[in-house]
């Protein structure tokens, strides 16, 4: 009797979860132009001198009362729409992050985020890294990082 309860309570849900998950994943991967990218954040190609993506308006130094305001320019023809993520790091710690979704800029070659700027106040003196990452609808991405200081 106890072994039936263990089977029904613990083992049967695991079997159903694996079967259902496999069926869903198999169905999703059957869609045209669909690929499995298990670690999308590791596939970026940007660096501090990447011609495909640029950070516009970043100063090398800010005061603690001055906000960090930037825009991003994407010149890669594969990216005409997508999501923009801007993150400020202190070492490995995330200080702040902004997300700007469904940014379509390819036709007019606009700076993104469209109609606004990423603006965050960093009020602790130190050295920081800012990373701008553009993720397209097919989950390919490019990124760039630059450093600045707050005094």
Coordinates of N, CA, C and O in Angstrom, one line a residue:
X1 N 0.8 -1.2 0.0 CA 0.0 0.0 0.0 C 0.9 1.3 0.0 O 0.6 2.2 -0.7
X2 N 1.9 1.3 0.8 CA 2.8 2.4 0.9 C 3.6 2.6 -0.4 O 3.8 3.7 -0.8
X3 N 4.0 1.5 -1.0 CA 4.7 1.7 -2.3 C 3.9 2.2 -3.4 O 4.3 2.9 -4.3
X4 N 2.5 1.9 -3.4 CA 1.6 2.5 -4.4 C 1.5 4.0 -4.2 O 1.5 4.8 -5.1
X5 N 1.5 4.5 -2.9 CA 1.4 5.9 -2.7 C 2.6 6.6 -3.1 O 2.6 7.7 -3.7
X6 N 3.8 6.0 -2.8 CA 5.0 6.6 -3.2 C 5.1 6.7 -4.7 O 5.5 7.8 -5.3
X7 N 4.6 5.7 -5.4 CA 4.6 5.7 -6.9 C 3.7 6.8 -7.4 O 4.1 7.6 -8.3
X8 N 2.5 6.9 -6.9 CA 1.5 7.9 -7.3 C 1.9 9.3 -7.0 O 1.8 10.2 -7.8
X9 N 2.5 9.5 -5.8 CA 2.8 10.9 -5.3 C 4.1 11.4 -5.9 O 4.3 12.5 -6.2
X10 N 5.1 10.5 -6.0 CA 6.5 11.0 -6.4 C 6.9 10.6 -7.8 O 7.4 11.4 -8.5
X11 N 6.7 9.4 -8.2 CA 7.3 8.9 -9.4 C 6.4 9.2 -10.6 O 6.9 9.6 -11.7
X12 N 5.1 9.0 -10.5 CA 4.2 9.3 -11.6 C 4.2 10.7 -12.1 O 4.3 11.0 -13.3
X13 N 4.2 11.7 -11.2 CA 4.4 13.1 -11.7 C 5.7 13.4 -12.5 O 5.7 14.2 -13.4
X14 N 6.8 12.8 -12.0 CA 8.0 12.9 -12.7 C 7.9 12.4 -14.2 O 8.4 13.0 -15.1
X15 N 7.3 11.2 -14.3 CA 7.2 10.6 -15.6 C 6.3 11.5 -16.5 O 6.7 11.7 -17.7
X16 N 5.2 12.0 -16.0 CA 4.3 12.8 -16.8 C 5.0 14.1 -17.2 O 4.9 14.6 -18.3
X17 N 5.8 14.7 -16.3 CA 6.5 16.0 -16.6 C 7.5 15.8 -17.7 O 7.6 16.6 -18.6
X18 N 8.3 14.7 -17.6 CA 9.3 14.4 -18.7 C 8.6 14.2 -20.0 O 9.0 14.7 -21.0
X19 N 7.5 13.4 -20.0 CA 6.8 13.1 -21.3 C 6.2 14.4 -21.8 O 6.4 14.7 -23.0
X20 N 5.6 15.2 -21.0 CA 5.0 16.5 -21.5 C 6.0 17.5 -22.0 O 5.9 18.1 -23.0
X21 N 7.1 17.6 -21.2 CA 8.2 18.5 -21.6 C 8.8 18.1 -22.9 O 9.1 19.0 -23.8
X22 N 9.0 16.8 -23.1 CA 9.6 16.3 -24.3 C 8.7 16.6 -25.5 O 9.1 17.0 -26.6
X23 N 7.4 16.4 -25.3 CA 6.4 16.6 -26.4 C 6.4 18.1 -26.8 O 6.4 18.5 -28.0
X24 N 6.4 19.0 -25.8 CA 6.3 20.4 -26.1 C 7.6 20.9 -26.8 O 7.6 21.6 -27.8
X25 N 8.8 20.4 -26.3 CA 10.1 20.8 -26.9 C 10.2 20.3 -28.3 O 10.6 21.0 -29.2
X26 N 9.7 19.1 -28.5 CA 9.8 18.5 -29.9 C 8.9 19.3 -30.8 O 9.2 19.6 -32.0
X27 N 7.7 19.7 -30.4 CA 6.8 20.5 -31.2 C 7.4 21.9 -31.5 O 7.3 22.4 -32.6
X28 N 8.0 22.5 -30.5 CA 8.6 23.9 -30.7 C 9.7 23.8 -31.7 O 9.8 24.6 -32.6
X29 N 10.5 22.8 -31.6 CA 11.7 22.7 -32.5 C 11.3 22.3 -34.0 O 12.1 22.3 -34.9
X30 N 10.1 21.9 -34.2 CA 9.6 21.6 -35.5 C 9.2 22.8 -36.3 O 9.1 22.8 -37.5
X31 N 9.1 24.0 -35.6 CA 8.8 25.2 -36.3 C 9.9 25.6 -37.3 O 11.1 25.4 -36.9
X32 N 9.6 26.2 -38.4 CA 10.6 26.6 -39.4 C 11.5 27.7 -38.7 O 11.1 28.6 -38.0
X33 N 12.8 27.7 -39.1 CA 13.8 28.6 -38.6 C 13.9 28.7 -37.1 O 14.3 29.7 -36.5
X34 N 13.6 27.6 -36.4 CA 13.7 27.6 -34.9 C 14.9 26.8 -34.6 O 15.2 25.8 -35.1
X35 N 15.7 27.4 -33.6 CA 16.9 26.7 -33.2 C 17.0 26.7 -31.7 O 16.4 27.6 -31.0
X36 N 17.7 25.8 -31.1 CA 17.8 25.6 -29.7 C 19.1 26.3 -29.2 O 20.2 25.9 -29.6
X37 N 18.9 27.4 -28.5 CA 20.1 28.2 -28.0 C 20.0 28.1 -26.5 O 19.3 29.0 -25.9
X38 N 20.7 27.2 -25.9 CA 20.6 27.0 -24.4 C 21.2 28.1 -23.6 O 20.8 28.4 -22.5
X39 N 22.2 28.8 -24.1 CA 22.9 29.8 -23.4 C 23.0 31.1 -24.3 O 24.1 31.4 -24.8
X40 N 21.9 31.8 -24.4 CA 22.0 33.0 -25.4 C 22.9 34.1 -24.9 O 23.5 34.8 -25.7
X41 N 23.1 34.3 -23.6 CA 24.0 35.3 -23.2 C 25.4 35.1 -23.5 O 26.3 36.0 -23.4
X42 N 25.8 33.8 -23.8 CA 27.2 33.5 -24.1 C 27.5 33.6 -25.5 O 28.7 33.5 -25.9
X43 N 26.5 34.0 -26.4 CA 26.8 34.0 -27.8 C 27.0 35.4 -28.4 O 27.0 35.6 -29.6
X44 N 27.1 36.4 -27.5 CA 27.3 37.7 -28.1 C 28.7 37.9 -28.7 O 29.6 37.3 -28.3
X45 N 28.7 38.8 -29.7 CA 29.9 39.0 -30.5 C 30.5 40.3 -30.2 O 31.5 40.6 -30.8
X46 N 29.9 41.1 -29.4 CA 30.4 42.5 -29.3 C 31.6 42.6 -28.4 O 31.8 41.8 -27.5
X47 N 32.3 43.7 -28.6 CA 33.4 44.1 -27.7 C 33.5 45.6 -27.7 O 32.6 46.2 -28.2
X48 N 34.4 46.1 -27.0 CA 34.4 47.6 -26.9 C 34.7 48.3 -28.2 O 34.5 49.5 -28.2
X49 N 35.0 47.6 -29.3 CA 35.3 48.3 -30.5 C 34.4 47.6 -31.6 O 34.8 47.7 -32.8
X50 N 33.3 47.1 -31.3 CA 32.4 46.4 -32.3 C 31.7 47.4 -33.2 O 31.1 48.3 -32.7
X51 N 31.9 47.2 -34.5 CA 31.2 48.2 -35.4 C 29.7 48.0 -35.5 O 29.0 48.8 -36.0
X52 N 29.2 46.8 -35.1 CA 27.8 46.5 -35.2 C 26.9 47.3 -34.2 O 25.8 47.5 -34.4
X53 N 27.5 47.6 -33.1 CA 26.7 48.2 -32.0 C 27.7 49.2 -31.3 O 28.8 48.9 -31.0
X54 N 27.1 50.4 -31.0 CA 27.9 51.4 -30.3 C 27.1 52.1 -29.2 O 25.9 52.2 -29.3
X55 N 27.8 52.4 -28.1 CA 27.2 53.2 -27.0 C 27.4 54.7 -27.4 O 28.6 55.1 -27.5
X56 N 26.4 55.5 -27.4 CA 26.5 56.9 -27.8 C 26.2 57.7 -26.5 O 25.2 57.5 -25.8
X57 N 27.1 58.7 -26.3 CA 26.8 59.7 -25.2 C 27.4 59.3 -23.8 O 27.1 60.0 -22.9
X58 N 28.2 58.3 -23.8 CA 28.8 57.9 -22.5 C 30.1 58.7 -22.2 O 31.0 58.8 -23.1
X59 N 30.2 59.3 -21.1 CA 31.4 60.0 -20.7 C 32.3 59.1 -19.9 O 31.8 58.0 -19.4
X60 N 33.5 59.4 -19.8 CA 34.5 58.6 -19.1 C 34.4 58.8 -17.6 O 34.7 57.9 -16.8
X61 N 33.8 59.9 -17.2 CA 33.7 60.3 -15.7 C 32.4 61.0 -15.4 O 32.0 61.9 -16.2
X62 N 31.8 60.7 -14.3 CA 30.5 61.3 -13.9 C 30.7 61.7 -12.4 O 31.4 61.1 -11.7
X63 N 29.9 62.8 -12.0 CA 29.9 63.1 -10.6 C 28.7 62.3 -10.0 O 27.9 61.8 -10.7
X64 N 28.7 62.2 -8.6 CA 27.7 61.4 -8.0 C 26.2 61.9 -8.2 O 25.3 61.2 -8.0
X65 N 26.1 63.2 -8.6 CA 24.8 63.8 -8.8 C 24.4 63.8 -10.2 O 23.3 64.3 -10.6
X66 N 25.2 63.3 -11.1 CA 25.0 63.4 -12.6 C 24.5 62.0 -13.1 O 25.2 61.0 -12.9
X67 N 23.4 61.9 -13.7 CA 22.9 60.6 -14.2 C 23.8 60.1 -15.5 O 24.2 60.9 -16.3
X68 N 23.9 58.8 -15.6 CA 24.5 58.2 -16.8 C 23.4 58.1 -17.8 O 22.4 57.4 -17.6
X69 N 23.6 58.9 -18.9 CA 22.6 58.9 -20.0 C 23.3 58.4 -21.3 O 24.3 59.0 -21.7
X70 N 22.7 57.4 -21.9 CA 23.2 56.9 -23.2 C 22.1 56.5 -24.1 O 21.0 56.4 -23.8
X71 N 22.5 56.4 -25.4 CA 21.7 55.8 -26.4 C 22.6 54.8 -27.1 O 23.8 54.7 -26.9
X72 N 22.0 54.0 -27.9 CA 22.7 52.9 -28.6 C 22.4 53.0 -30.1 O 21.3 53.2 -30.5
X73 N 23.5 52.8 -30.9 CA 23.4 52.7 -32.3 C 23.7 51.3 -32.8 O 24.8 50.8 -32.5
X74 N 22.8 50.7 -33.6 CA 23.0 49.4 -34.1 C 23.1 49.5 -35.6 O 22.2 50.0 -36.3
X75 N 24.2 49.1 -36.2 CA 24.4 49.2 -37.6 C 24.5 47.8 -38.3 O 24.7 47.7 -39.5
X76 N 24.2 46.7 -37.6 CA 24.2 45.4 -38.1 C 22.8 45.2 -38.9 O 21.8 45.4 -38.3
X77 N 22.9 44.9 -40.1 CA 21.7 44.8 -40.9 C 20.8 43.6 -40.5 O 19.6 43.6 -40.9
X78 N 21.3 42.7 -39.7 CA 20.5 41.6 -39.2 C 19.6 42.0 -38.1 O 18.6 41.3 -37.7
X79 N 19.8 43.2 -37.5 CA 19.1 43.7 -36.4 C 18.3 44.9 -36.8 O 18.8 46.0 -36.8
X80 N 17.0 44.7 -37.1 CA 16.2 45.9 -37.4 C 15.1 46.0 -36.3 O 14.5 47.1 -36.2
X81 N 14.9 45.0 -35.5 CA 13.9 45.0 -34.4 C 14.5 44.1 -33.3 O 15.2 43.1 -33.6
X82 N 14.2 44.4 -32.1 CA 14.6 43.5 -31.0 C 14.5 44.2 -29.7 O 13.9 45.3 -29.5
X83 N 15.0 43.5 -28.6 CA 15.0 44.0 -27.3 C 16.4 44.5 -26.9 O 17.3 43.9 -27.1
X84 N 16.4 45.7 -26.3 CA 17.6 46.3 -25.8 C 17.7 46.2 -24.3 O 16.8 46.6 -23.6
X85 N 18.8 45.7 -23.8 CA 19.1 45.6 -22.4 C 20.4 46.4 -22.1 O 21.4 46.2 -22.7
X86 N 20.3 47.3 -21.1 CA 21.5 48.1 -20.7 C 21.7 47.8 -19.2 O 20.8 48.0 -18.4
X87 N 22.9 47.3 -18.9 CA 23.2 46.9 -17.5 C 24.5 47.6 -17.1 O 25.4 47.7 -17.8
X88 N 24.5 48.1 -15.8 CA 25.7 48.7 -15.2 C 26.1 47.8 -14.1 O 25.4 47.4 -13.3
X89 N 27.4 47.4 -14.2 CA 28.0 46.5 -13.3 C 29.1 47.2 -12.5 O 29.8 48.1 -13.0
X90 N 29.3 46.8 -11.2 CA 30.4 47.1 -10.4 C 31.1 45.8 -10.1 O 30.6 45.0 -9.3
X91 N 32.2 45.5 -10.8 CA 32.7 44.2 -10.7 C 31.8 43.2 -11.3 O 31.4 43.3 -12.5
X92 N 31.3 42.2 -10.6 CA 30.3 41.2 -11.1 C 28.9 41.5 -10.6 O 28.0 40.8 -10.9
X93 N 28.8 42.5 -9.7 CA 27.5 42.9 -9.2 C 26.7 43.8 -10.1 O 27.3 44.8 -10.6
X94 N 25.4 43.5 -10.3 CA 24.6 44.4 -11.2 C 24.1 45.6 -10.3 O 23.6 45.4 -9.2
X95 N 24.4 46.8 -10.8 CA 24.0 48.0 -10.1 C 22.6 48.4 -10.5 O 21.7 48.7 -9.7
X96 N 22.4 48.4 -11.8 CA 21.1 48.8 -12.3 C 20.9 48.2 -13.7 O 22.0 47.9 -14.4
X97 N 19.7 48.0 -14.2 CA 19.5 47.5 -15.5 C 18.2 48.1 -16.1 O 17.3 48.4 -15.4
X98 N 18.2 48.3 -17.4 CA 17.0 48.8 -18.1 C 16.7 47.9 -19.3 O 17.7 47.5 -20.0
X99 N 15.5 47.7 -19.5 CA 15.1 46.9 -20.7 C 14.1 47.7 -21.5 O 13.2 48.4 -21.0
X100 N 14.4 47.7 -22.8 CA 13.5 48.4 -23.8 C 13.1 47.4 -24.9 O 13.9 47.0 -25.6
X101 N 11.8 47.1 -24.9 CA 11.4 46.0 -25.7 C 10.8 46.4 -27.0 O 10.3 47.5 -27.1
X102 N 10.9 45.5 -28.0 CA 10.4 45.7 -29.3 C 10.8 47.1 -29.9 O 10.0 47.9 -30.4
X103 N 12.1 47.3 -29.9 CA 12.7 48.5 -30.5 C 12.9 48.2 -32.0 O 13.8 47.4 -32.4
X104 N 12.1 48.8 -32.9 CA 12.2 48.7 -34.3 C 12.8 50.0 -34.9 O 12.2 51.0 -34.8
X105 N 14.0 49.9 -35.5 CA 14.7 51.1 -35.8 C 15.4 51.0 -37.2 O 16.0 51.9 -37.7
X106 N 15.3 49.8 -37.8 CA 16.0 49.5 -39.1 C 15.7 50.4 -40.2 O 16.5 50.8 -41.0
X107 N 14.4 50.8 -40.4 CA 14.0 51.6 -41.5 C 14.5 53.0 -41.5 O 14.9 53.6 -42.5
X108 N 14.6 53.6 -40.3 CA 15.0 55.0 -40.1 C 16.4 55.1 -39.5 O 16.9 56.2 -39.3
X109 N 17.0 54.0 -39.2 CA 18.4 54.0 -38.6 C 18.5 54.9 -37.4 O 19.4 55.7 -37.3
X110 N 17.5 54.8 -36.5 CA 17.4 55.6 -35.3 C 18.3 55.1 -34.2 O 18.7 53.9 -34.1
X111 N 18.6 56.0 -33.2 CA 19.3 55.6 -32.0 C 18.2 54.9 -31.1 O 17.0 55.3 -31.2
X112 N 18.6 54.0 -30.3 CA 17.7 53.3 -29.4 C 18.1 53.5 -28.0 O 19.3 53.7 -27.8
X113 N 17.3 53.5 -27.0 CA 15.8 53.3 -27.1 C 15.1 54.5 -27.9 O 15.5 55.6 -27.7
X114 N 14.2 54.1 -28.7 CA 13.5 55.1 -29.5 C 12.7 56.1 -28.7 O 11.9 55.7 -27.8
X115 N 12.9 57.4 -28.9 CA 12.2 58.4 -28.2 C 12.6 58.7 -26.8 O 12.0 59.5 -26.1
X116 N 13.7 58.0 -26.3 CA 14.1 58.2 -24.9 C 15.6 57.8 -24.8 O 16.2 57.4 -25.8
X117 N 16.2 58.0 -23.6 CA 17.5 57.6 -23.4 C 17.5 56.7 -22.1 O 16.7 56.8 -21.3
X118 N 18.5 55.8 -22.1 CA 18.8 55.1 -20.8 C 19.4 56.2 -19.9 O 20.4 56.8 -20.2
X119 N 18.8 56.3 -18.7 CA 19.3 57.3 -17.8 C 19.2 56.8 -16.3 O 18.0 56.5 -15.9
X120 N 20.3 56.6 -15.7 CA 20.3 56.1 -14.3 C 21.3 56.8 -13.5 O 22.4 57.2 -14.0
X121 N 21.0 57.1 -12.3 CA 21.9 57.8 -11.4 C 22.7 56.8 -10.6 O 22.2 55.9 -9.9
X122 N 24.0 56.8 -10.7 CA 24.9 56.0 -9.9 C 25.6 56.9 -8.9 O 26.4 57.7 -9.2
X123 N 25.2 56.7 -7.6 CA 25.6 57.7 -6.6 C 26.7 57.2 -5.6 O 26.9 57.7 -4.6
X124 N 27.4 56.1 -6.0 CA 28.5 55.6 -5.2 C 29.7 55.7 -6.0 O 29.8 55.2 -7.2
X125 N 30.7 56.4 -5.5 CA 32.0 56.6 -6.3 C 32.6 55.2 -6.6 O 32.6 54.3 -5.8
X126 N 33.2 55.1 -7.8 CA 33.9 53.9 -8.1 C 34.0 53.7 -9.6 O 33.7 54.6 -10.4
X127 N 34.5 52.6 -10.0 CA 34.7 52.2 -11.4 C 33.6 51.3 -11.8 O 33.3 50.3 -11.1
X128 N 33.0 51.5 -13.0 CA 31.8 50.7 -13.4 C 32.0 50.3 -14.9 O 32.7 50.9 -15.7
X129 N 31.2 49.3 -15.3 CA 31.2 48.8 -16.6 C 29.7 48.9 -17.1 O 28.8 48.4 -16.3
X130 N 29.5 49.4 -18.3 CA 28.1 49.4 -18.8 C 28.1 48.5 -20.0 O 29.0 48.5 -20.8
X131 N 27.1 47.7 -20.1 CA 26.9 46.7 -21.2 C 25.6 46.9 -21.9 O 24.5 47.0 -21.2
X132 N 25.6 47.1 -23.2 CA 24.4 47.3 -24.0 C 24.3 46.0 -24.8 O 25.3 45.6 -25.5
X133 N 23.2 45.3 -24.7 CA 23.0 44.1 -25.5 C 21.7 44.2 -26.3 O 20.6 44.5 -25.7
X134 N 21.7 43.9 -27.6 CA 20.6 43.9 -28.4 C 20.3 42.4 -28.8 O 21.1 41.7 -29.2
X135 N 19.0 42.0 -28.5 CA 18.6 40.6 -28.7 C 17.5 40.7 -29.7 O 16.5 41.3 -29.5
X136 N 17.7 40.0 -30.9 CA 16.7 39.9 -31.9 C 15.6 38.9 -31.6 O 15.7 38.2 -30.7
X137 N 14.6 38.9 -32.5 CA 13.5 38.0 -32.2 C 13.9 36.5 -32.4 O 13.2 35.7 -31.8
X138 N 14.9 36.3 -33.2 CA 15.4 34.9 -33.3 C 16.4 34.5 -32.3 O 17.1 33.5 -32.4
X139 N 16.5 35.4 -31.2 CA 17.4 35.2 -30.1 C 18.9 35.2 -30.4 O 19.7 34.7 -29.6
X140 N 19.3 35.8 -31.5 CA 20.7 36.1 -31.7 C 21.0 37.5 -31.1 O 20.0 38.3 -31.0
X141 N 22.2 37.7 -30.6 CA 22.4 39.0 -30.0 C 23.8 39.5 -30.2 O 24.7 38.8 -30.6
X142 N 23.9 40.8 -30.0 CA 25.2 41.5 -30.1 C 25.3 42.4 -28.9 O 24.3 42.8 -28.4
X143 N 26.5 42.6 -28.4 CA 26.6 43.5 -27.3 C 27.9 44.3 -27.3 O 28.8 44.0 -28.1
X144 N 28.0 45.3 -26.4 CA 29.2 46.1 -26.3 C 29.3 46.5 -24.9 O 28.3 46.6 -24.2
X145 N 30.5 46.6 -24.4 CA 30.7 47.1 -23.0 C 31.8 48.2 -23.0 O 32.7 48.2 -23.8
X146 N 31.6 49.1 -22.1 CA 32.6 50.2 -21.9 C 32.6 50.5 -20.4 O 31.7 50.2 -19.7
X147 N 33.7 51.2 -20.0 CA 33.9 51.5 -18.6 C 33.8 53.0 -18.4 O 34.1 53.8 -19.3
X148 N 33.4 53.4 -17.2 CA 33.3 54.8 -16.7 C 33.6 54.8 -15.2 O 33.5 53.8 -14.6
X149 N 33.8 56.0 -14.7 CA 34.0 56.2 -13.3 C 33.0 57.2 -12.7 O 32.6 58.1 -13.5
X150 N 32.7 57.1 -11.5 CA 31.9 58.0 -10.8 C 32.8 58.6 -9.6 O 33.3 57.8 -8.9
X151 N 32.8 59.9 -9.6 CA 33.7 60.6 -8.5 C 32.8 61.4 -7.6 O 31.8 61.9 -7.9

